[in-house]
Short mmCIF file of C-alpha atoms and ligand atoms in Angstrom, two decimals:
data_model
loop_
_atom_site.label_atom_id
_atom_site.label_comp_id
_atom_site.label_asym_id
_atom_site.label_seq_id
_atom_site.Cartn_x
_atom_site.Cartn_y
_atom_site.Cartn_z
CA MET A 1 -67.83 -18.86 -10.81
CA SER A 2 -67.27 -15.33 -9.18
CA SER A 3 -70.17 -12.85 -8.63
CA ASN A 4 -69.93 -9.22 -8.57
CA VAL A 5 -71.67 -8.78 -4.66
CA PHE A 6 -70.06 -9.00 -1.70
CA PRO A 7 -70.79 -12.41 -0.53
CA GLU A 8 -74.15 -12.87 2.16
CA ARG A 9 -72.25 -16.05 3.89
CA GLY A 10 -68.29 -17.39 4.31
CA GLN A 11 -67.46 -20.28 2.28
CA GLY A 12 -64.86 -23.41 3.35
CA HIS A 13 -61.38 -23.51 2.33
CA ALA A 14 -61.48 -26.15 0.11
CA ALA A 15 -64.20 -24.59 -2.08
CA LEU A 16 -62.19 -21.75 -2.12
CA ILE A 17 -58.96 -22.42 -2.93
CA LYS A 18 -60.57 -24.66 -5.86
CA GLN A 19 -62.47 -21.64 -7.02
CA LEU A 20 -59.20 -19.98 -6.93
CA GLN A 21 -57.10 -22.79 -8.75
CA ALA A 22 -60.14 -22.30 -11.41
CA PHE A 23 -59.11 -18.60 -11.51
CA LYS A 24 -55.88 -19.41 -13.64
CA ARG A 25 -57.57 -21.48 -16.07
CA ASN A 26 -57.13 -19.16 -19.10
CA ASP A 27 -53.15 -18.13 -17.24
CA VAL A 28 -50.05 -19.14 -19.28
CA PRO A 29 -48.80 -22.35 -18.79
CA TRP A 30 -45.48 -21.56 -16.82
CA GLN A 31 -45.17 -24.61 -14.32
CA GLU A 32 -44.67 -26.29 -18.03
CA GLY A 33 -41.48 -24.13 -18.35
CA ARG A 34 -43.56 -22.96 -21.92
CA VAL A 35 -43.11 -19.33 -20.85
CA PHE A 36 -40.32 -16.89 -21.57
CA ALA A 37 -41.41 -14.15 -19.52
CA TYR A 38 -42.63 -12.58 -16.55
CA VAL A 39 -41.82 -16.18 -14.31
CA TYR A 40 -38.70 -16.93 -12.68
CA ASP A 41 -39.67 -20.77 -10.77
CA PRO A 42 -36.39 -21.97 -9.33
CA GLY A 43 -38.02 -25.54 -9.31
CA PRO A 44 -40.41 -27.80 -7.09
CA GLU A 45 -37.93 -28.35 -4.49
CA ALA A 46 -36.62 -24.67 -4.21
CA SER A 47 -40.31 -23.24 -4.27
CA ALA A 48 -41.46 -25.32 -1.38
CA LEU A 49 -38.65 -23.31 0.92
CA VAL A 50 -39.87 -20.20 -0.18
CA HIS A 51 -43.53 -20.91 -0.28
CA GLU A 52 -43.17 -21.71 3.68
CA ALA A 53 -40.27 -18.85 4.45
CA PHE A 54 -43.22 -16.24 3.00
CA SER A 55 -45.99 -17.96 4.87
CA LEU A 56 -44.03 -17.92 8.18
CA PHE A 57 -43.75 -13.87 7.61
CA LEU A 58 -47.25 -13.88 6.22
CA THR A 59 -48.88 -11.81 9.26
CA GLU A 60 -45.48 -9.47 10.28
CA ASN A 61 -45.14 -5.50 9.39
CA GLY A 62 -42.09 -4.14 7.91
CA LEU A 63 -43.76 -0.88 8.91
CA ASP A 64 -42.71 -0.85 12.14
CA PRO A 65 -38.83 -2.24 12.92
CA THR A 66 -39.22 -1.61 16.56
CA ALA A 67 -42.01 -3.37 16.77
CA PHE A 68 -41.12 -6.59 14.68
CA PRO A 69 -36.86 -6.46 14.44
CA SER A 70 -37.25 -9.61 12.79
CA THR A 71 -38.23 -7.55 9.27
CA LEU A 72 -34.98 -5.73 10.51
CA ALA A 73 -33.18 -7.88 10.19
CA LEU A 74 -34.43 -9.59 7.27
CA GLU A 75 -33.50 -6.55 5.29
CA ARG A 76 -30.52 -5.73 6.36
CA ALA A 77 -28.97 -8.94 5.77
CA ILE A 78 -30.27 -8.86 2.25
CA THR A 79 -29.29 -5.54 1.41
CA ALA A 80 -25.44 -6.58 3.15
CA MET A 81 -25.75 -10.00 0.51
CA ALA A 82 -26.76 -7.99 -2.32
CA LYS A 83 -24.46 -5.27 -1.76
CA ASP A 84 -21.27 -7.98 -1.11
CA LEU A 85 -22.65 -9.11 -4.99
CA VAL A 86 -22.16 -5.98 -6.36
CA HIS A 87 -19.45 -4.47 -4.96
CA GLY A 88 -20.68 -1.83 -2.52
CA PRO A 89 -17.92 0.08 -0.59
CA ASP A 90 -18.49 -0.06 3.64
CA GLN A 91 -20.44 2.64 3.62
CA ALA A 92 -22.98 1.77 0.82
CA VAL A 93 -26.41 1.28 1.93
CA GLY A 94 -29.85 0.10 0.76
CA ASN A 95 -33.36 -0.62 1.29
CA PHE A 96 -35.39 -3.69 0.20
CA THR A 97 -38.09 -3.05 -2.16
CA SER A 98 -42.24 -4.78 -3.89
CA GLY A 99 -39.60 -4.74 -7.19
CA GLY A 100 -38.08 -2.71 -9.78
CA THR A 101 -40.42 -0.14 -10.29
CA GLU A 102 -40.39 0.98 -6.70
CA SER A 103 -36.48 0.68 -6.69
CA ILE A 104 -36.20 3.17 -9.91
CA LEU A 105 -39.29 5.74 -8.40
CA LEU A 106 -37.29 5.81 -5.11
CA SER A 107 -33.73 6.53 -6.97
CA VAL A 108 -35.37 9.48 -9.16
CA LYS A 109 -37.60 11.05 -6.57
CA THR A 110 -33.87 10.74 -4.10
CA ALA A 111 -32.61 12.61 -6.56
CA ARG A 112 -34.49 15.54 -6.61
CA ASP A 113 -34.84 16.13 -3.09
CA ARG A 114 -31.30 16.11 -2.94
CA ALA A 115 -31.12 18.63 -5.64
CA ARG A 116 -33.70 20.76 -3.93
CA ALA A 117 -31.73 20.18 -0.83
CA LEU A 118 -28.36 20.82 -2.33
CA GLN A 119 -29.11 22.65 -5.39
CA PRO A 120 -31.51 25.22 -5.32
CA GLU A 121 -30.59 27.02 -8.77
CA ILE A 122 -31.63 23.57 -10.60
CA THR A 123 -35.26 24.69 -11.19
CA ARG A 124 -36.48 22.57 -14.06
CA PRO A 125 -34.64 19.21 -12.78
CA GLU A 126 -33.69 16.43 -16.04
CA MET A 127 -32.44 13.23 -15.86
CA VAL A 128 -30.28 12.18 -19.27
CA LEU A 129 -31.73 8.16 -20.37
CA PRO A 130 -31.18 5.42 -22.93
CA GLU A 131 -34.13 5.40 -24.89
CA THR A 132 -33.38 1.89 -23.84
CA ALA A 133 -34.33 2.58 -20.20
CA HIS A 134 -36.86 0.35 -18.41
CA ALA A 135 -40.53 2.30 -18.98
CA ALA A 136 -40.08 2.58 -14.73
CA PHE A 137 -37.70 5.68 -15.29
CA PHE A 138 -40.24 7.76 -17.62
CA LYS A 139 -42.81 6.90 -15.26
CA ALA A 140 -41.36 8.23 -12.13
CA ALA A 141 -40.08 11.19 -14.40
CA GLN A 142 -43.93 11.56 -14.88
CA TYR A 143 -44.68 11.29 -11.27
CA PHE A 144 -42.30 13.51 -10.18
CA ASP A 145 -41.82 15.85 -12.16
CA ILE A 146 -38.63 15.28 -13.99
CA LYS A 147 -37.82 16.10 -17.23
CA PRO A 148 -36.74 12.82 -19.34
CA VAL A 149 -34.11 13.75 -21.90
CA VAL A 150 -33.62 10.69 -23.68
CA THR A 151 -30.84 10.08 -25.62
CA SER A 152 -30.45 7.11 -28.90
CA VAL A 153 -29.04 4.10 -28.30
CA ASP A 154 -25.88 2.35 -31.05
CA PRO A 155 -28.41 1.41 -33.76
CA ASP A 156 -26.38 -2.46 -33.82
CA THR A 157 -25.70 -2.81 -30.84
CA PHE A 158 -28.64 -0.98 -28.86
CA ARG A 159 -26.15 0.07 -26.62
CA ALA A 160 -26.38 3.66 -24.35
CA ASP A 161 -23.78 6.30 -26.34
CA PRO A 162 -22.17 8.27 -24.13
CA ASN A 163 -21.07 10.58 -26.44
CA GLN A 164 -24.73 11.33 -26.85
CA ILE A 165 -25.29 11.47 -23.04
CA GLU A 166 -22.65 14.29 -22.11
CA ALA A 167 -24.20 15.76 -24.94
CA ALA A 168 -27.38 16.26 -23.49
CA VAL A 169 -26.34 16.81 -19.94
CA THR A 170 -27.12 20.87 -19.23
CA ALA A 171 -27.17 23.05 -16.21
CA GLN A 172 -30.47 21.23 -14.56
CA THR A 173 -29.44 17.53 -14.82
CA ILE A 174 -29.75 15.61 -11.71
CA LEU A 175 -29.51 11.91 -12.85
CA LEU A 176 -27.73 9.68 -15.03
CA VAL A 177 -29.24 7.05 -16.24
CA ALA A 178 -28.05 3.51 -17.99
CA SER A 179 -29.22 -0.55 -18.16
CA ALA A 180 -27.02 -3.47 -17.20
CA PRO A 181 -29.11 -4.71 -18.71
CA SER A 182 -31.48 -3.43 -20.84
CA TYR A 183 -34.79 -5.71 -20.61
CA ALA A 184 -35.37 -5.65 -24.68
CA HIS A 185 -32.08 -6.53 -25.86
CA GLY A 186 -30.57 -7.61 -23.20
CA VAL A 187 -27.37 -5.70 -23.12
CA VAL A 188 -25.10 -3.90 -21.05
CA ASP A 189 -24.52 -0.62 -21.10
CA PRO A 190 -21.10 1.13 -21.49
CA ILE A 191 -20.81 2.11 -17.83
CA GLU A 192 -17.58 2.69 -16.91
CA ALA A 193 -17.75 5.69 -19.88
CA ILE A 194 -21.03 7.03 -18.84
CA GLY A 195 -19.45 6.75 -15.14
CA ARG A 196 -16.67 9.02 -15.74
CA ILE A 197 -18.80 11.42 -17.50
CA ALA A 198 -21.22 11.47 -14.13
CA GLN A 199 -17.91 12.07 -12.35
CA ALA A 200 -16.71 14.81 -14.49
CA HIS A 201 -20.45 16.56 -13.78
CA ASP A 202 -20.44 15.62 -9.89
CA LEU A 203 -23.96 13.99 -11.09
CA LEU A 204 -25.58 11.02 -9.52
CA PHE A 205 -25.69 7.92 -11.63
CA HIS A 206 -28.29 4.90 -11.69
CA VAL A 207 -27.43 1.55 -12.76
CA ASP A 208 -30.51 -0.04 -13.53
CA ALA A 209 -29.60 -3.75 -12.74
CA CYS A 210 -33.12 -5.02 -12.07
CA MET A 211 -32.47 -7.77 -14.57
CA GLY A 212 -28.51 -8.26 -13.91
CA GLY A 213 -27.76 -7.75 -10.05
CA MET A 214 -28.66 -11.11 -9.38
CA TYR A 215 -27.51 -12.83 -12.66
CA LEU A 216 -24.07 -10.75 -14.04
CA PRO A 217 -22.74 -11.14 -10.63
CA PHE A 218 -22.61 -15.03 -11.75
CA ALA A 219 -21.99 -15.30 -15.03
CA GLY A 220 -17.68 -15.19 -15.08
CA PRO A 221 -15.39 -13.02 -16.24
CA ASP A 222 -16.29 -11.75 -19.57
CA VAL A 223 -19.57 -9.84 -18.34
CA PRO A 224 -18.63 -5.82 -18.39
CA ILE A 225 -18.11 -4.28 -15.08
CA PHE A 226 -21.62 -2.52 -14.29
CA ASP A 227 -21.50 -1.98 -10.48
CA PHE A 228 -19.59 0.18 -7.94
CA ARG A 229 -16.11 -0.84 -8.61
CA VAL A 230 -17.16 1.76 -11.46
CA ALA A 231 -16.61 4.71 -9.16
CA GLY A 232 -19.66 7.07 -10.92
CA VAL A 233 -21.87 4.62 -9.94
CA THR A 234 -24.10 6.56 -6.86
CA GLN A 235 -26.94 4.10 -7.14
CA LEU A 236 -28.11 0.90 -8.06
CA SER A 237 -31.69 -1.30 -8.66
CA MET A 238 -31.49 -5.24 -8.44
CA ASP A 239 -34.57 -7.16 -8.10
CA PHE A 240 -34.42 -10.64 -6.62
CA HIS A 241 -37.52 -11.80 -8.08
CA LYS A 242 -36.29 -11.94 -10.91
CA TRP A 243 -32.97 -14.11 -11.41
CA GLY A 244 -32.83 -13.97 -7.66
CA TYR A 245 -36.14 -16.80 -8.00
CA ALA A 246 -38.04 -14.74 -4.81
CA ALA A 247 -41.19 -14.41 -4.54
CA LYS A 248 -42.74 -11.62 -6.01
CA GLY A 249 -42.08 -8.43 -4.18
CA ALA A 250 -38.36 -8.73 -3.71
CA SER A 251 -36.10 -6.08 -5.33
CA CYS A 252 -33.49 -3.70 -3.56
CA ILE A 253 -32.35 0.23 -4.05
CA LEU A 254 -28.51 0.80 -3.06
CA TYR A 255 -26.37 4.22 -2.68
CA ARG A 256 -23.40 4.47 -2.55
CA SER A 257 -23.35 6.15 0.48
CA ALA A 258 -26.42 6.95 3.53
CA ASP A 259 -26.01 10.88 2.87
CA ILE A 260 -27.44 10.15 -0.46
CA ARG A 261 -30.22 7.71 0.94
CA ARG A 262 -31.30 10.00 3.18
CA HIS A 263 -33.25 11.94 0.84
CA GLN A 264 -34.90 8.92 0.38
CA ILE A 265 -36.92 8.87 3.89
CA PHE A 266 -40.04 10.38 4.81
CA ALA A 267 -41.16 11.06 8.15
CA TRP A 268 -44.37 12.72 9.52
CA SER A 269 -45.41 13.06 13.28
CA GLY A 270 -47.29 16.11 11.90
CA TRP A 271 -51.05 14.21 12.15
CA THR A 272 -52.44 12.99 14.95
CA GLY A 273 -51.47 9.15 14.37
CA TYR A 274 -48.51 7.15 15.05
CA SER A 275 -45.25 9.07 13.35
CA VAL A 276 -44.82 7.69 10.12
CA VAL A 277 -41.44 7.02 9.38
CA ASN A 278 -40.72 4.78 5.61
CA PRO A 279 -37.60 4.69 4.00
CA THR A 280 -39.59 3.59 1.04
CA VAL A 281 -42.53 4.19 -1.03
CA LEU A 282 -45.20 1.69 1.13
CA SER A 283 -45.85 1.98 4.69
CA THR A 284 -46.91 -1.61 5.72
CA ARG A 285 -44.80 -3.46 4.36
CA GLY A 286 -45.51 -7.51 3.98
CA ALA A 287 -42.19 -9.37 5.49
CA GLY A 288 -43.67 -12.95 3.71
CA PRO A 289 -41.29 -11.33 0.52
CA MET A 290 -38.58 -10.44 2.34
CA ALA A 291 -38.53 -14.00 4.59
CA ALA A 292 -38.90 -15.97 1.25
CA CYS A 293 -35.80 -13.90 -0.67
CA TRP A 294 -33.57 -14.42 2.55
CA ALA A 295 -34.40 -18.19 2.17
CA ILE A 296 -33.53 -18.16 -1.26
CA LEU A 297 -30.35 -16.41 -1.59
CA HIS A 298 -29.33 -18.59 1.08
CA HIS A 299 -30.71 -22.26 -0.33
CA LEU A 300 -29.05 -21.28 -3.72
CA GLY A 301 -25.94 -19.76 -2.25
CA ARG A 302 -23.23 -18.59 -4.94
CA ALA A 303 -22.64 -21.95 -6.23
CA GLY A 304 -26.45 -22.60 -6.93
CA TYR A 305 -26.49 -19.02 -8.94
CA GLU A 306 -23.69 -19.90 -10.72
CA ARG A 307 -24.91 -23.10 -11.93
CA ILE A 308 -27.69 -22.07 -12.79
CA VAL A 309 -26.81 -19.04 -14.75
CA ALA A 310 -23.82 -20.99 -16.89
CA GLN A 311 -27.22 -23.25 -18.08
CA CYS A 312 -28.71 -20.15 -19.14
CA GLN A 313 -25.79 -18.82 -20.65
CA ALA A 314 -25.77 -21.65 -22.54
CA ALA A 315 -29.36 -21.97 -23.47
CA THR A 316 -29.56 -18.73 -24.77
CA GLY A 317 -26.01 -19.16 -27.22
CA ARG A 318 -28.30 -22.19 -28.18
CA ILE A 319 -31.48 -20.21 -29.18
CA ILE A 320 -29.65 -17.76 -30.86
CA ASP A 321 -27.91 -19.72 -32.78
CA ALA A 322 -30.39 -21.17 -34.19
CA ILE A 323 -32.68 -18.40 -34.29
CA ASP A 324 -30.35 -16.34 -36.97
CA ALA A 325 -30.56 -19.66 -38.91
CA MET A 326 -34.37 -19.35 -39.44
CA PRO A 327 -35.22 -18.32 -42.58
CA GLY A 328 -35.86 -14.34 -42.31
CA LEU A 329 -35.38 -14.36 -38.36
CA TYR A 330 -31.93 -12.47 -37.10
CA CYS A 331 -31.34 -11.56 -33.42
CA LEU A 332 -30.92 -7.75 -32.02
CA GLY A 333 -27.92 -6.77 -31.00
CA ARG A 334 -25.58 -9.48 -28.94
CA SER A 335 -26.89 -9.91 -25.59
CA ASP A 336 -24.96 -9.80 -23.09
CA CYS A 337 -27.21 -12.56 -20.93
CA ASN A 338 -30.41 -14.76 -21.12
CA LEU A 339 -32.23 -11.93 -22.36
CA MET A 340 -32.73 -11.47 -26.08
CA SER A 341 -35.26 -10.29 -28.49
CA PHE A 342 -35.35 -11.58 -32.78
CA ALA A 343 -36.92 -9.76 -35.53
CA SER A 344 -38.25 -10.61 -38.88
CA ASP A 345 -37.81 -9.30 -42.35
CA ARG A 346 -40.43 -11.94 -43.45
CA VAL A 347 -43.14 -12.62 -41.63
CA ASN A 348 -45.01 -9.99 -39.05
CA VAL A 349 -43.57 -11.05 -35.42
CA PHE A 350 -46.94 -10.37 -33.69
CA THR A 351 -48.49 -13.39 -36.04
CA LEU A 352 -45.58 -15.22 -34.59
CA ALA A 353 -46.41 -14.77 -31.27
CA GLU A 354 -49.73 -15.83 -31.75
CA ASP A 355 -48.75 -18.58 -34.09
CA MET A 356 -46.95 -19.64 -30.93
CA ARG A 357 -49.04 -18.99 -28.29
CA ALA A 358 -52.00 -21.36 -30.04
CA ARG A 359 -48.78 -23.75 -30.09
CA GLY A 360 -48.67 -23.06 -26.25
CA TRP A 361 -45.79 -21.15 -25.86
CA TYR A 362 -45.96 -17.62 -24.28
CA ILE A 363 -42.99 -14.76 -25.88
CA GLN A 364 -43.43 -11.75 -25.60
CA PRO A 365 -43.74 -8.92 -28.43
CA GLN A 366 -42.57 -5.57 -28.61
CA PHE A 367 -43.07 -2.62 -30.17
CA GLY A 368 -40.66 -0.95 -32.30
CA PHE A 369 -39.32 2.01 -31.33
CA GLY A 370 -36.61 4.02 -32.39
CA PRO A 371 -33.53 1.50 -34.36
CA SER A 372 -35.51 -1.71 -32.38
CA PRO A 373 -38.10 -3.13 -34.88
CA ALA A 374 -41.18 -4.82 -33.93
CA ASN A 375 -39.38 -8.06 -32.39
CA ILE A 376 -39.88 -10.97 -29.86
CA HIS A 377 -38.40 -10.83 -26.57
CA LEU A 378 -37.09 -13.78 -24.60
CA SER A 379 -36.02 -14.30 -21.20
CA VAL A 380 -34.57 -17.49 -20.43
CA GLY A 381 -34.58 -18.56 -17.35
CA LEU A 382 -34.09 -21.90 -15.20
CA HIS A 383 -37.86 -23.41 -15.69
CA ASN A 384 -37.45 -23.24 -19.73
CA LEU A 385 -34.06 -25.02 -19.84
CA ALA A 386 -35.72 -28.80 -19.95
CA ASN A 387 -37.97 -27.44 -23.35
CA ILE A 388 -35.35 -25.71 -25.00
CA ASP A 389 -35.36 -28.13 -27.93
CA ALA A 390 -39.03 -28.10 -28.09
CA PHE A 391 -39.30 -24.88 -27.85
CA LEU A 392 -36.90 -24.02 -31.27
CA ALA A 393 -38.60 -26.93 -33.59
CA ASP A 394 -42.31 -24.92 -32.73
CA LEU A 395 -40.64 -22.06 -33.62
CA GLU A 396 -39.46 -23.23 -36.52
CA ALA A 397 -42.74 -24.80 -37.89
CA ALA A 398 -44.44 -21.65 -37.16
CA ASN A 399 -42.04 -19.37 -38.58
CA ARG A 400 -41.80 -21.64 -41.81
CA GLN A 401 -45.90 -21.74 -41.83
CA ALA A 402 -46.38 -17.98 -40.76
CA PRO A 403 -47.48 -16.17 -43.83
CA ALA A 404 -44.60 -14.23 -45.60
CA GLU A 405 -46.50 -10.70 -45.53
CA GLY A 406 -43.45 -9.24 -44.01
CA PRO A 407 -43.10 -7.39 -41.03
CA ALA A 408 -45.84 -5.38 -39.71
CA PRO A 409 -45.73 -1.71 -40.61
CA GLY A 410 -43.76 0.57 -38.50
CA PRO A 411 -44.23 4.03 -36.42
CA GLU A 412 -45.81 6.12 -38.74
CA GLN A 413 -47.00 9.97 -38.50
CA LEU A 414 -50.81 9.69 -37.58
CA PRO A 415 -53.21 9.45 -40.44
CA PRO A 416 -54.33 13.50 -40.42
CA GLU A 417 -58.35 12.16 -40.32
CA LEU A 418 -57.41 10.28 -36.56
CA GLY A 419 -55.79 13.76 -35.45
CA GLY A 420 -59.28 15.11 -33.81
CA PHE A 421 -60.06 12.18 -32.73
CA SER A 422 -60.47 11.85 -28.62
CA PRO A 423 -58.65 8.63 -27.04
CA GLU A 424 -61.92 7.07 -25.92
CA ASP A 425 -63.07 7.31 -29.90
CA LEU A 426 -59.67 6.80 -31.27
CA PHE A 427 -59.94 3.59 -29.15
CA ASP A 428 -63.71 2.55 -30.79
CA HIS A 429 -62.50 3.60 -34.14
CA MET A 430 -59.46 0.89 -33.87
CA GLY A 431 -60.93 -1.26 -31.45
CA ARG A 432 -63.59 -2.07 -34.58
CA LEU A 433 -60.37 -2.61 -37.02
CA ALA A 434 -59.62 -5.01 -34.30
CA GLY A 435 -62.32 -6.57 -33.78
CA THR A 436 -62.42 -5.73 -30.05
CA ASP A 437 -64.26 -3.52 -27.34
CA GLY A 438 -62.42 -3.62 -25.04
CA SER A 439 -64.00 -5.26 -22.22
CA VAL A 440 -62.42 -8.52 -22.46
CA LEU A 441 -59.03 -9.58 -23.32
CA PRO A 442 -58.93 -10.50 -27.18
CA ASP A 443 -58.00 -14.30 -28.20
CA ARG A 444 -55.22 -12.65 -30.31
CA MET A 445 -53.18 -10.19 -30.00
CA ASP A 446 -51.56 -9.93 -33.35
CA GLY A 447 -54.27 -7.74 -34.84
CA ILE A 448 -54.03 -4.92 -32.10
CA ASN A 449 -50.46 -5.02 -31.73
CA SER A 450 -49.98 -4.69 -35.36
CA LEU A 451 -51.92 -1.97 -35.64
CA LEU A 452 -50.66 -0.61 -32.26
CA ASN A 453 -47.15 -0.76 -33.94
CA GLY A 454 -47.94 1.21 -36.75
CA LEU A 455 -48.55 4.25 -33.63
CA PRO A 456 -47.16 7.18 -32.65
CA HIS A 457 -46.13 6.20 -29.71
CA ALA A 458 -47.73 8.67 -27.54
CA THR A 459 -50.95 7.80 -29.75
CA ARG A 460 -50.63 4.35 -28.78
CA ASP A 461 -49.67 5.38 -25.13
CA SER A 462 -52.93 6.76 -24.87
CA LEU A 463 -55.18 4.16 -26.61
CA LEU A 464 -53.28 1.75 -24.27
CA THR A 465 -55.01 3.83 -21.48
CA GLU A 466 -57.99 3.58 -22.53
CA PHE A 467 -58.05 -0.06 -23.16
CA VAL A 468 -56.96 -0.85 -19.41
CA ASN A 469 -59.54 1.75 -18.05
CA ARG A 470 -62.07 -0.17 -20.27
CA LEU A 471 -60.51 -3.60 -18.82
CA TYR A 472 -60.18 -2.85 -14.83
CA ARG A 473 -63.86 -2.77 -14.43
CA GLN A 474 -66.43 -5.10 -13.31
CA ALA A 475 -65.15 -8.40 -13.87
CA PRO A 476 -67.57 -10.06 -15.67
CA SER A 477 -70.23 -12.96 -13.98
CA GLY A 478 -69.43 -16.28 -15.21
C1 LIG B 501 -34.07 -3.43 -16.62
C2 LIG B 501 -35.52 -3.24 -15.86
N1 LIG B 501 -35.43 -2.61 -14.94
C3 LIG B 501 -37.12 -2.32 -13.70
C4 LIG B 501 -37.63 -3.22 -14.47
C5 LIG B 501 -39.07 -2.94 -13.37
O1 LIG B 501 -39.39 -4.14 -12.72
P1 LIG B 501 -40.28 -4.17 -11.83
O2 LIG B 501 -41.34 -5.06 -12.97
O3 LIG B 501 -40.27 -5.56 -10.79
O4 LIG B 501 -41.29 -3.31 -11.19
C6 LIG B 501 -37.71 -4.13 -15.09
C7 LIG B 501 -38.74 -5.59 -15.49
O5 LIG B 501 -38.75 -6.01 -16.59
C8 LIG B 501 -36.70 -4.53 -15.86
O6 LIG B 501 -36.76 -5.05 -16.76
#
């Protein structure tokens, strides 16, 4: 189908669309609602609107709001709606970004640059975050040279521990971080308690509501307060391309005031070209995601999201109860929303995930880390609702049939004989054990995942880097 050389001659529309469709042939079957991660599908009617809105703004460029005031208007409208949902004060401001990671990168960069400007005595900036915080914060720490100071969470609830957070604050701290909710277990951290710490130490405090921002406001009165109603919260990320059901490439970062956001903006006229003034990471910015986001928010409205969230809450509750009743399986923590995870003391969850994949389901394996054993994550969305009974029946059968070999061994010290290996050699060695050279995607991941689960995360990360470095080479012809 694809070749590895640049095409000599162009091809026609129909042939190319057919080939593009063929690229998808091994993808997880999201259209059938059998995928419990990555996909946020609002159903055919709303999807048609998202498609059309996206296409309408395919060519406009959010780089220059003076040339394309439409993009400025869309961005203002979207961030105003977001601010309304999470109780931003009047003076709160925000920007539309390409995703949760960009929102988080911007927030951390803003904290760093604000400290540079206002607190020159801070020479080695630190960010205090719970071990359940999203990896994007660690990416930001790497990119912007901030020291992540990681605090452990309650081993039963997986919620951040305010006492540990307060104890980790030093004269170098520039930012506190908490999740609403955390991805892995779907629990909301104690935002009010952490907000009080932020205020007491005059610190910025980022609430990662990438998952919760478009979900928790619709989940009723029992949800813990997680947003700008907490006085200490200074910045908050929330994604539309998750539970907002927008097209991918849609998130926002909000700040309590423009004084904080000022440190986010990049302006450069010191070159021979046009003046670059970017509020966000990207310069050229597609307007399609903005238009599609604006459209779906207006299409569903508060009533639509409330209806979806009520159904997802009920479905998640049913799944949790059913899984807790299956032999050997148990749910981790008590999810506050539609994200949850479960582990087993009887079977290897990596095997279970692959067995379920063979039955046509995608459920997401997560490595053991800190108090969280190897587990399976489920994000339960609108697209899954019609399949809950079928899913539980297959999970029950797969769990019963999986060998009772016990859980995959958790992280150990790296065996001394492997200590001197370079990442490349270690990858070759582990690859032989798992039966892959890393150049193609393996059919089953359980062997590899079980091996990786047993390694310290730094070793795991260098192996995963090597894997991806090999994977993103020339596509095999076919
Ligand atoms: C809590 C949380 N924060 C941040 C992110 C990163 O978002 P994205 O994948 O849009 O960059 C995710 C993604 O799942 C998330 O769950």
